[in-house]
Each structure stands twice: as C-alpha cells, then as structure tokens.
PDB file of C-alpha atoms in Angstrom:
ATOM      1  CA  UNK U 417      -3.213 -26.902 -19.241  1.00 72.00           C
ATOM      2  CA  UNK U 418      -6.403 -24.916 -18.702  1.00 80.00           C
ATOM      3  CA  UNK U 419      -5.683 -21.738 -20.631  1.00 80.00           C
ATOM      4  CA  UNK U 420      -8.621 -22.215 -23.013  1.00 90.00           C
ATOM      5  CA  UNK U 421     -11.150 -22.486 -20.182  1.00 94.00           C
ATOM      6  CA  UNK U 422      -9.434 -20.499 -17.461  1.00 96.00           C
ATOM      7  CA  UNK U 423     -11.760 -18.535 -15.194  1.00 96.00           C
ATOM      8  CA  UNK U 424     -11.677 -14.771 -15.801  1.00 96.00           C
ATOM      9  CA  UNK U 425     -10.993 -13.383 -12.341  1.00 96.00           C
ATOM     10  CA  UNK U 426     -10.693  -9.896 -13.803  1.00 95.00           C
ATOM     11  CA  UNK U 427     -14.414  -9.904 -14.590  1.00 92.00           C
ATOM     12  CA  UNK U 428     -16.022  -8.307 -11.565  1.00 85.00           C
ATOM     13  CA  UNK U 429     -18.629 -10.462  -9.805  1.00 82.00           C
ATOM     14  CA  UNK U 430     -20.844  -8.882  -7.147  1.00 74.00           C
ATOM     15  CA  UNK U 431     -19.421  -5.502  -6.175  1.00 72.00           C
ATOM     16  CA  UNK U 432     -17.698  -3.875  -9.133  1.00 70.00           C
ATOM     17  CA  UNK U 433     -14.394  -2.719  -7.703  1.00 73.00           C
ATOM     18  CA  UNK U 434     -13.229  -1.564 -11.101  1.00 68.00           C
ATOM     19  CA  UNK U 435     -15.382   1.511 -10.498  1.00 72.00           C
ATOM     20  CA  UNK U 436     -13.710   4.456  -8.777  1.00 66.00           C
ATOM     21  CA  UNK U 437     -16.956   5.238  -6.933  1.00 70.00           C
ATOM     22  CA  UNK U 438     -16.908   1.813  -5.223  1.00 71.00           C
ATOM     23  CA  UNK U 439     -13.253   2.214  -4.296  1.00 56.00           C
ATOM     24  CA  UNK U 440     -13.903   5.655  -2.802  1.00 69.00           C
ATOM     25  CA  UNK U 441     -16.376   4.245  -0.247  1.00 67.00           C
ATOM     26  CA  UNK U 442     -14.537   0.947   0.379  1.00 63.00           C
ATOM     27  CA  UNK U 443     -12.554   1.972   3.464  1.00 60.00           C
ATOM     28  CA  UNK U 444     -15.441   3.852   5.048  1.00 57.00           C
ATOM     29  CA  UNK U 445     -17.982   1.086   4.424  1.00 63.00           C
ATOM     30  CA  UNK U 446     -15.725  -1.637   5.833  1.00 60.00           C
ATOM     31  CA  UNK U 447     -15.031   0.502   8.892  1.00 60.00           C
ATOM     32  CA  UNK U 448     -18.721   0.176   9.734  1.00 62.00           C
ATOM     33  CA  UNK U 449     -18.359  -3.522  10.536  1.00 61.00           C
ATOM     34  CA  UNK U 450     -14.583  -4.070  10.898  1.00 69.00           C
ATOM     35  CA  UNK U 451     -11.791  -2.546  12.946  1.00 81.00           C
ATOM     36  CA  UNK U 452      -9.225  -2.860  10.167  1.00 83.00           C
ATOM     37  CA  UNK U 453      -6.342  -1.324  12.104  1.00 87.00           C
ATOM     38  CA  UNK U 454      -6.810  -3.753  15.005  1.00 91.00           C
ATOM     39  CA  UNK U 455      -7.242  -6.672  12.566  1.00 91.00           C
ATOM     40  CA  UNK U 456      -3.972  -5.861  10.824  1.00 94.00           C
ATOM     41  CA  UNK U 457      -2.001  -5.522  14.045  1.00 95.00           C
ATOM     42  CA  UNK U 458      -3.433  -8.819  15.300  1.00 95.00           C
ATOM     43  CA  UNK U 459      -2.589 -10.547  12.026  1.00 96.00           C
ATOM     44  CA  UNK U 460       1.037  -9.410  12.111  1.00 97.00           C
ATOM     45  CA  UNK U 461       1.299 -10.643  15.697  1.00 96.00           C
ATOM     46  CA  UNK U 462      -0.255 -13.975  14.720  1.00 96.00           C
ATOM     47  CA  UNK U 463       2.177 -14.458  11.838  1.00 97.00           C
ATOM     48  CA  UNK U 464       5.144 -13.635  14.075  1.00 97.00           C
ATOM     49  CA  UNK U 465       7.467 -12.979  11.143  1.00 97.00           C
ATOM     50  CA  UNK U 466      11.035 -11.773  11.454  1.00 96.00           C
ATOM     51  CA  UNK U 467      11.709  -8.305  10.070  1.00 91.00           C
ATOM     52  CA  UNK U 468      12.623  -8.441   6.398  1.00 96.00           C
ATOM     53  CA  UNK U 469      10.332 -11.384   5.630  1.00 98.00           C
ATOM     54  CA  UNK U 470       8.871 -11.650   2.132  1.00 98.00           C
ATOM     55  CA  UNK U 471       5.086 -11.245   2.258  1.00 98.00           C
ATOM     56  CA  UNK U 472       2.519 -11.550  -0.514  1.00 98.00           C
ATOM     57  CA  UNK U 473      -0.878  -9.929   0.065  1.00 98.00           C
ATOM     58  CA  UNK U 474      -3.456 -11.154  -2.467  1.00 98.00           C
ATOM     59  CA  UNK U 475      -6.514  -9.025  -3.148  1.00 97.00           C
ATOM     60  CA  UNK U 476      -4.880  -6.117  -1.361  1.00 96.00           C
ATOM     61  CA  UNK U 477      -7.732  -3.670  -1.971  1.00 93.00           C
ATOM     62  CA  UNK U 478      -6.761  -0.186  -0.857  1.00 92.00           C
ATOM     63  CA  UNK U 479      -3.543  -1.511   0.675  1.00 95.00           C
ATOM     64  CA  UNK U 480      -4.194  -1.229   4.416  1.00 94.00           C
ATOM     65  CA  UNK U 481      -2.607  -4.536   5.467  1.00 96.00           C
ATOM     66  CA  UNK U 482       0.190  -4.290   2.907  1.00 97.00           C
ATOM     67  CA  UNK U 483       1.186  -0.910   4.308  1.00 96.00           C
ATOM     68  CA  UNK U 484       1.047  -2.161   7.901  1.00 96.00           C
ATOM     69  CA  UNK U 485       3.285  -5.098   6.992  1.00 97.00           C
ATOM     70  CA  UNK U 486       5.706  -2.749   5.225  1.00 97.00           C
ATOM     71  CA  UNK U 487       5.813  -0.482   8.287  1.00 96.00           C
ATOM     72  CA  UNK U 488       6.780  -3.564  10.311  1.00 96.00           C
ATOM     73  CA  UNK U 489       9.868  -3.931   8.101  1.00 96.00           C
ATOM     74  CA  UNK U 490       8.720  -6.694   5.760  1.00 98.00           C
ATOM     75  CA  UNK U 491       9.277  -6.813   2.006  1.00 98.00           C
ATOM     76  CA  UNK U 492       5.730  -6.750   0.681  1.00 98.00           C
ATOM     77  CA  UNK U 493       4.254  -7.573  -2.716  1.00 98.00           C
ATOM     78  CA  UNK U 494       0.575  -6.636  -2.924  1.00 98.00           C
ATOM     79  CA  UNK U 495      -1.630  -7.693  -5.831  1.00 98.00           C
ATOM     80  CA  UNK U 496      -5.173  -6.947  -6.938  1.00 97.00           C
ATOM     81  CA  UNK U 497      -7.228  -7.422 -10.089  1.00 96.00           C
ATOM     82  CA  UNK U 498      -8.727  -3.924  -9.847  1.00 94.00           C
ATOM     83  CA  UNK U 499      -6.666  -1.078 -11.349  1.00 94.00           C
ATOM     84  CA  UNK U 500      -8.830   1.405  -9.416  1.00 92.00           C
ATOM     85  CA  UNK U 501      -7.953  -0.272  -6.115  1.00 92.00           C
ATOM     86  CA  UNK U 502      -4.258  -0.210  -7.003  1.00 96.00           C
ATOM     87  CA  UNK U 503      -4.360   3.490  -7.847  1.00 93.00           C
ATOM     88  CA  UNK U 504      -5.821   4.203  -4.410  1.00 92.00           C
ATOM     89  CA  UNK U 505      -3.356   1.875  -2.656  1.00 95.00           C
ATOM     90  CA  UNK U 506      -0.305   3.303  -4.436  1.00 95.00           C
ATOM     91  CA  UNK U 507      -1.394   6.814  -3.549  1.00 94.00           C
ATOM     92  CA  UNK U 508      -1.721   5.954   0.133  1.00 93.00           C
ATOM     93  CA  UNK U 509       1.630   4.146   0.198  1.00 95.00           C
ATOM     94  CA  UNK U 510       3.342   7.048  -1.536  1.00 94.00           C
ATOM     95  CA  UNK U 511       1.954   9.504   1.010  1.00 94.00           C
ATOM     96  CA  UNK U 512       3.258   7.215   3.768  1.00 94.00           C
ATOM     97  CA  UNK U 513       6.725   7.118   2.161  1.00 94.00           C
ATOM     98  CA  UNK U 514       6.914   3.316   2.068  1.00 94.00           C
ATOM     99  CA  UNK U 515       9.671   2.016  -0.229  1.00 89.00           C
ATOM    100  CA  UNK U 516       9.610  -1.693   0.717  1.00 95.00           C
ATOM    101  CA  UNK U 517       6.205  -2.247  -0.855  1.00 97.00           C
ATOM    102  CA  UNK U 518       5.252  -2.941  -4.475  1.00 97.00           C
ATOM    103  CA  UNK U 519       1.774  -3.124  -5.985  1.00 97.00           C
ATOM    104  CA  UNK U 520       1.160  -5.399  -8.975  1.00 98.00           C
ATOM    105  CA  UNK U 521      -1.877  -5.797 -11.206  1.00 98.00           C
ATOM    106  CA  UNK U 522      -2.435  -9.548 -10.897  1.00 98.00           C
ATOM    107  CA  UNK U 523      -4.756 -12.155  -9.443  1.00 98.00           C
ATOM    108  CA  UNK U 524      -4.728 -15.560  -7.804  1.00 98.00           C
ATOM    109  CA  UNK U 525      -4.463 -17.393 -11.105  1.00 98.00           C
ATOM    110  CA  UNK U 526      -1.691 -15.432 -12.804  1.00 97.00           C
ATOM    111  CA  UNK U 527       0.645 -13.849 -10.243  1.00 98.00           C
ATOM    112  CA  UNK U 528       4.266 -14.611 -11.055  1.00 97.00           C
ATOM    113  CA  UNK U 529       6.575 -15.515  -8.180  1.00 98.00           C
ATOM    114  CA  UNK U 530       9.392 -18.008  -7.874  1.00 97.00           C
ATOM    115  CA  UNK U 531       8.645 -21.255  -6.071  1.00 98.00           C
ATOM    116  CA  UNK U 532       9.601 -21.088  -2.409  1.00 98.00           C
ATOM    117  CA  UNK U 533      10.151 -17.331  -2.460  1.00 98.00           C
ATOM    118  CA  UNK U 534       7.597 -16.155   0.126  1.00 98.00           C
ATOM    119  CA  UNK U 535       7.680 -16.389   3.917  1.00 98.00           C
ATOM    120  CA  UNK U 536       3.963 -15.636   4.204  1.00 98.00           C
ATOM    121  CA  UNK U 537       0.891 -15.092   2.043  1.00 98.00           C
ATOM    122  CA  UNK U 538      -2.254 -13.336   3.213  1.00 98.00           C
ATOM    123  CA  UNK U 539      -5.727 -13.158   1.708  1.00 98.00           C
ATOM    124  CA  UNK U 540      -8.604 -11.210   3.249  1.00 96.00           C
ATOM    125  CA  UNK U 541     -12.113 -11.272   1.821  1.00 94.00           C
ATOM    126  CA  UNK U 542     -11.097 -11.983  -1.757  1.00 96.00           C
ATOM    127  CA  UNK U 543     -10.846 -15.756  -2.344  1.00 98.00           C
ATOM    128  CA  UNK U 544     -14.647 -15.919  -2.502  1.00 97.00           C
ATOM    129  CA  UNK U 545     -14.460 -14.231  -5.893  1.00 96.00           C
ATOM    130  CA  UNK U 546     -13.382 -17.615  -7.317  1.00 97.00           C
ATOM    131  CA  UNK U 547     -15.614 -20.686  -7.785  1.00 97.00           C
ATOM    132  CA  UNK U 548     -14.475 -23.733  -5.814  1.00 98.00           C
ATOM    133  CA  UNK U 549     -12.418 -25.435  -8.536  1.00 98.00           C
ATOM    134  CA  UNK U 550     -10.468 -22.233  -9.104  1.00 98.00           C
ATOM    135  CA  UNK U 551     -10.049 -21.735  -5.364  1.00 98.00           C
ATOM    136  CA  UNK U 552      -8.201 -25.054  -5.468  1.00 98.00           C
ATOM    137  CA  UNK U 553      -5.997 -23.901  -8.335  1.00 98.00           C
ATOM    138  CA  UNK U 554      -5.260 -20.660  -6.479  1.00 98.00           C
ATOM    139  CA  UNK U 555      -4.353 -22.485  -3.266  1.00 98.00           C
ATOM    140  CA  UNK U 556      -2.008 -24.811  -5.151  1.00 98.00           C
ATOM    141  CA  UNK U 557      -0.228 -21.767  -6.576  1.00 98.00           C
ATOM    142  CA  UNK U 558      -0.003 -20.133  -3.138  1.00 98.00           C
ATOM    143  CA  UNK U 559       1.416 -23.322  -1.635  1.00 98.00           C
ATOM    144  CA  UNK U 560       4.125 -23.499  -4.312  1.00 98.00           C
ATOM    145  CA  UNK U 561       5.303 -19.931  -3.803  1.00 98.00           C
ATOM    146  CA  UNK U 562       5.818 -20.418  -0.050  1.00 98.00           C
ATOM    147  CA  UNK U 563       9.046 -21.542   1.576  1.00 98.00           C
ATOM    148  CA  UNK U 564       9.000 -24.745   3.613  1.00 97.00           C
ATOM    149  CA  UNK U 565       7.311 -23.827   6.880  1.00 97.00           C
ATOM    150  CA  UNK U 566       5.828 -20.703   5.286  1.00 98.00           C
ATOM    151  CA  UNK U 567       2.493 -19.375   6.517  1.00 98.00           C
ATOM    152  CA  UNK U 568      -0.785 -18.745   4.743  1.00 98.00           C
ATOM    153  CA  UNK U 569      -3.504 -16.672   6.396  1.00 98.00           C
ATOM    154  CA  UNK U 570      -6.994 -16.720   4.898  1.00 98.00           C
ATOM    155  CA  UNK U 571      -9.853 -14.531   6.106  1.00 97.00           C
ATOM    156  CA  UNK U 572     -13.136 -14.859   4.250  1.00 97.00           C
ATOM    157  CA  UNK U 573     -16.867 -15.399   4.328  1.00 98.00           C
ATOM    158  CA  UNK U 574     -17.335 -19.148   4.793  1.00 98.00           C
ATOM    159  CA  UNK U 575     -20.564 -21.089   5.371  1.00 97.00           C
ATOM    160  CA  UNK U 576     -20.862 -23.251   8.505  1.00 98.00           C
ATOM    161  CA  UNK U 577     -21.410 -26.932   7.797  1.00 97.00           C
ATOM    162  CA  UNK U 578     -24.715 -26.923   9.690  1.00 97.00           C
ATOM    163  CA  UNK U 579     -27.403 -24.241   9.715  1.00 98.00           C
ATOM    164  CA  UNK U 580     -25.857 -22.196   6.920  1.00 98.00           C
ATOM    165  CA  UNK U 581     -29.076 -20.477   5.824  1.00 98.00           C
ATOM    166  CA  UNK U 582     -29.867 -19.348   9.366  1.00 98.00           C
ATOM    167  CA  UNK U 583     -26.307 -18.081   9.847  1.00 98.00           C
ATOM    168  CA  UNK U 584     -26.497 -16.094   6.623  1.00 98.00           C
ATOM    169  CA  UNK U 585     -29.824 -14.554   7.636  1.00 98.00           C
ATOM    170  CA  UNK U 586     -28.436 -13.526  11.025  1.00 98.00           C
ATOM    171  CA  UNK U 587     -25.362 -12.032   9.382  1.00 97.00           C
ATOM    172  CA  UNK U 588     -27.480  -9.981   6.969  1.00 97.00           C
ATOM    173  CA  UNK U 589     -29.546  -8.703   9.907  1.00 97.00           C
ATOM    174  CA  UNK U 590     -26.365  -7.822  11.796  1.00 95.00           C
ATOM    175  CA  UNK U 591     -25.021  -5.919   8.801  1.00 94.00           C
ATOM    176  CA  UNK U 592     -28.260  -3.983   8.547  1.00 95.00           C
ATOM    177  CA  UNK U 593     -27.979  -2.970  12.222  1.00 94.00           C
ATOM    178  CA  UNK U 594     -24.416  -1.796  11.646  1.00 91.00           C
ATOM    179  CA  UNK U 595     -24.852   0.038   8.356  1.00 90.00           C
ATOM    180  CA  UNK U 596     -28.498   0.223   7.335  1.00 94.00           C
ATOM    181  CA  UNK U 597     -29.611  -0.585   3.806  1.00 94.00           C
ATOM    182  CA  UNK U 598     -26.124  -0.102   2.344  1.00 90.00           C
ATOM    183  CA  UNK U 599     -24.504  -2.952   4.300  1.00 92.00           C
ATOM    184  CA  UNK U 600     -27.649  -5.084   4.137  1.00 95.00           C
ATOM    185  CA  UNK U 601     -27.732  -4.871   0.334  1.00 94.00           C
ATOM    186  CA  UNK U 602     -23.979  -5.474   0.211  1.00 91.00           C
ATOM    187  CA  UNK U 603     -24.346  -8.686   2.246  1.00 95.00           C
ATOM    188  CA  UNK U 604     -27.295  -9.908   0.206  1.00 97.00           C
ATOM    189  CA  UNK U 605     -25.365  -9.302  -3.003  1.00 95.00           C
ATOM    190  CA  UNK U 606     -22.418 -11.245  -1.650  1.00 95.00           C
ATOM    191  CA  UNK U 607     -24.384 -14.407  -0.910  1.00 97.00           C
ATOM    192  CA  UNK U 608     -26.460 -14.120  -4.074  1.00 96.00           C
ATOM    193  CA  UNK U 609     -23.724 -13.388  -6.610  1.00 95.00           C
ATOM    194  CA  UNK U 610     -20.343 -14.470  -5.219  1.00 96.00           C
ATOM    195  CA  UNK U 611     -18.793 -17.831  -4.339  1.00 97.00           C
ATOM    196  CA  UNK U 612     -18.526 -18.348  -0.594  1.00 97.00           C
ATOM    197  CA  UNK U 613     -18.252 -22.048   0.173  1.00 98.00           C
ATOM    198  CA  UNK U 614     -18.714 -24.421   3.122  1.00 98.00           C
ATOM    199  CA  UNK U 615     -16.123 -24.768   5.881  1.00 98.00           C
ATOM    200  CA  UNK U 616     -15.706 -28.487   5.107  1.00 98.00           C
ATOM    201  CA  UNK U 617     -14.964 -27.609   1.491  1.00 98.00           C
ATOM    202  CA  UNK U 618     -12.488 -24.883   2.446  1.00 98.00           C
ATOM    203  CA  UNK U 619     -10.650 -27.177   4.852  1.00 98.00           C
ATOM    204  CA  UNK U 620     -10.463 -29.866   2.195  1.00 98.00           C
ATOM    205  CA  UNK U 621      -9.140 -27.461  -0.423  1.00 98.00           C
ATOM    206  CA  UNK U 622      -6.476 -26.202   1.953  1.00 98.00           C
ATOM    207  CA  UNK U 623      -5.346 -29.664   2.986  1.00 98.00           C
ATOM    208  CA  UNK U 624      -5.300 -31.013  -0.573  1.00 98.00           C
ATOM    209  CA  UNK U 625      -3.050 -28.099  -1.535  1.00 98.00           C
ATOM    210  CA  UNK U 626      -0.488 -29.169   1.059  1.00 98.00           C
ATOM    211  CA  UNK U 627      -1.435 -26.890   3.948  1.00 98.00           C
ATOM    212  CA  UNK U 628      -1.582 -27.924   7.574  1.00 98.00           C
ATOM    213  CA  UNK U 629      -4.316 -25.941   9.271  1.00 98.00           C
ATOM    214  CA  UNK U 630      -2.982 -24.587  12.564  1.00 98.00           C
ATOM    215  CA  UNK U 631      -6.045 -22.689  13.770  1.00 98.00           C
ATOM    216  CA  UNK U 632      -9.552 -21.764  12.634  1.00 98.00           C
ATOM    217  CA  UNK U 633     -11.468 -18.886  14.224  1.00 97.00           C
ATOM    218  CA  UNK U 634     -15.034 -17.896  13.316  1.00 97.00           C
ATOM    219  CA  UNK U 635     -17.078 -14.833  14.221  1.00 95.00           C
ATOM    220  CA  UNK U 636     -20.551 -13.588  13.278  1.00 96.00           C
ATOM    221  CA  UNK U 637     -21.368 -17.117  12.085  1.00 97.00           C
ATOM    222  CA  UNK U 638     -19.788 -16.761   8.644  1.00 98.00           C
ATOM    223  CA  UNK U 639     -16.495 -14.845   9.028  1.00 97.00           C
ATOM    224  CA  UNK U 640     -13.657 -17.356   9.269  1.00 98.00           C
ATOM    225  CA  UNK U 641      -9.901 -17.124   9.635  1.00 98.00           C
ATOM    226  CA  UNK U 642      -7.551 -20.008   8.802  1.00 98.00           C
ATOM    227  CA  UNK U 643      -3.884 -19.909   9.753  1.00 98.00           C
ATOM    228  CA  UNK U 644      -1.986 -22.577   7.808  1.00 98.00           C
ATOM    229  CA  UNK U 645       1.560 -23.641   7.064  1.00 98.00           C
ATOM    230  CA  UNK U 646       3.268 -25.683   4.364  1.00 97.00           C
TER     231      UNK U 646
END
C-alpha cells in the first residue's frame, strides 16, 4: 500500500547508533540519568506476565530489558534497526547463557510476526525515531500482533500538552546537571532532530490503533510511560 513512499527507519536520525563508538558508550551514558536495572524490574512487575509468555521488545538497543525478561522465563524476541546494537546485545546474551531469547534485525514497520502471537510488546525510547504518521502505522502493527488482552508498554520522550517549551528547557538543564555537556548536547539533539510528539497526539494514536490506555506516568516533565491493552 505504501511501499513506494515508506519511511526509511533504518536511516539514522539524531544519534547514529549504526556506529560502534555510539553503541560502546550507550549503556554508560544512559546510566547517568536512568537506573535501567530498577526500570526493568519494575516493568516486569507492572506487566505481571506468566512465565513462558511471548514478549516482543522493539528497539532493544543493547538488550538489557530483553535479557531481564528472558531471565524471568519469558520467550523473548528483540528487534533493532542497528546491526551494531544487535552485535552488542547478542554478545551480552551469549555471555549470560540465555537460550530463550532471539535478536532480529528489524524495525517497527517491517517486523514479521503472526497476528495474535504476542502476550506483550515493549518499546523504550525508540518510537520517537518515527514521524507521527509512521508512529500510527507502527502502533497498528503492534496491536495486530498482540493476543486479545495483550499488553503494550511504551516509554518515550513525549511533550506535555501545555508548557512544552519550558518543560524541554528544564529537561535539558537537568541533563546537563547529570552528565555535563555530553548529556546536554544529547538532549538538544533529540528535540532538534528527532520526532517526539505531544501527549494528546500519542494518546490519540494509541486509542485509534485499538489500545485501551490503563495508566500514564510522567517524570522530568517529558518522560512518559503508557501501559495499554488490546
């Protein structure tokens, strides 16, 4: 239907995670403003899945959540558009001896899964790589791959409906306090070059794709988490 004008999600926008140098510092840089281990444990508790559930992690990065979900006994498929990220993730999973975890080179717009095959789908800080129309396409595809009652968890940078510019400025200042020029420049590049959208837009996209939003939690003004079900 849209193959001739399909968005190229493999073209890096903002941070170029196709570069090994960016991947090498990814875990350390995120640890400056996130407690990833605590986040992952909290997410698994929030999902409340039975052992053996089928989980898709989109934009898996270096594989931290995918590995945590696999350790919890779930059958995990983790995808990313960056071969360099997947090399790092596969290496970590191999060292951990995790067999119930597969990494696939794919994105939101071309992953191949049977309809109704997943118990849960997770996405952390990656949907903003797509412009809004293509976010909608991606969410439709996620909705279709979930079982009835399946869960979708989205964590991303999302603009508040009111006072967005002030919230962004405060966030950039906060990042600078946490990580100096490196995190400040990273935040500026995000808002300048990538595709974070408004909360009202994100809610609308989710609902139009068939999701019922259970909860929304926001921190630091622009970091939002949506727990949804189909």
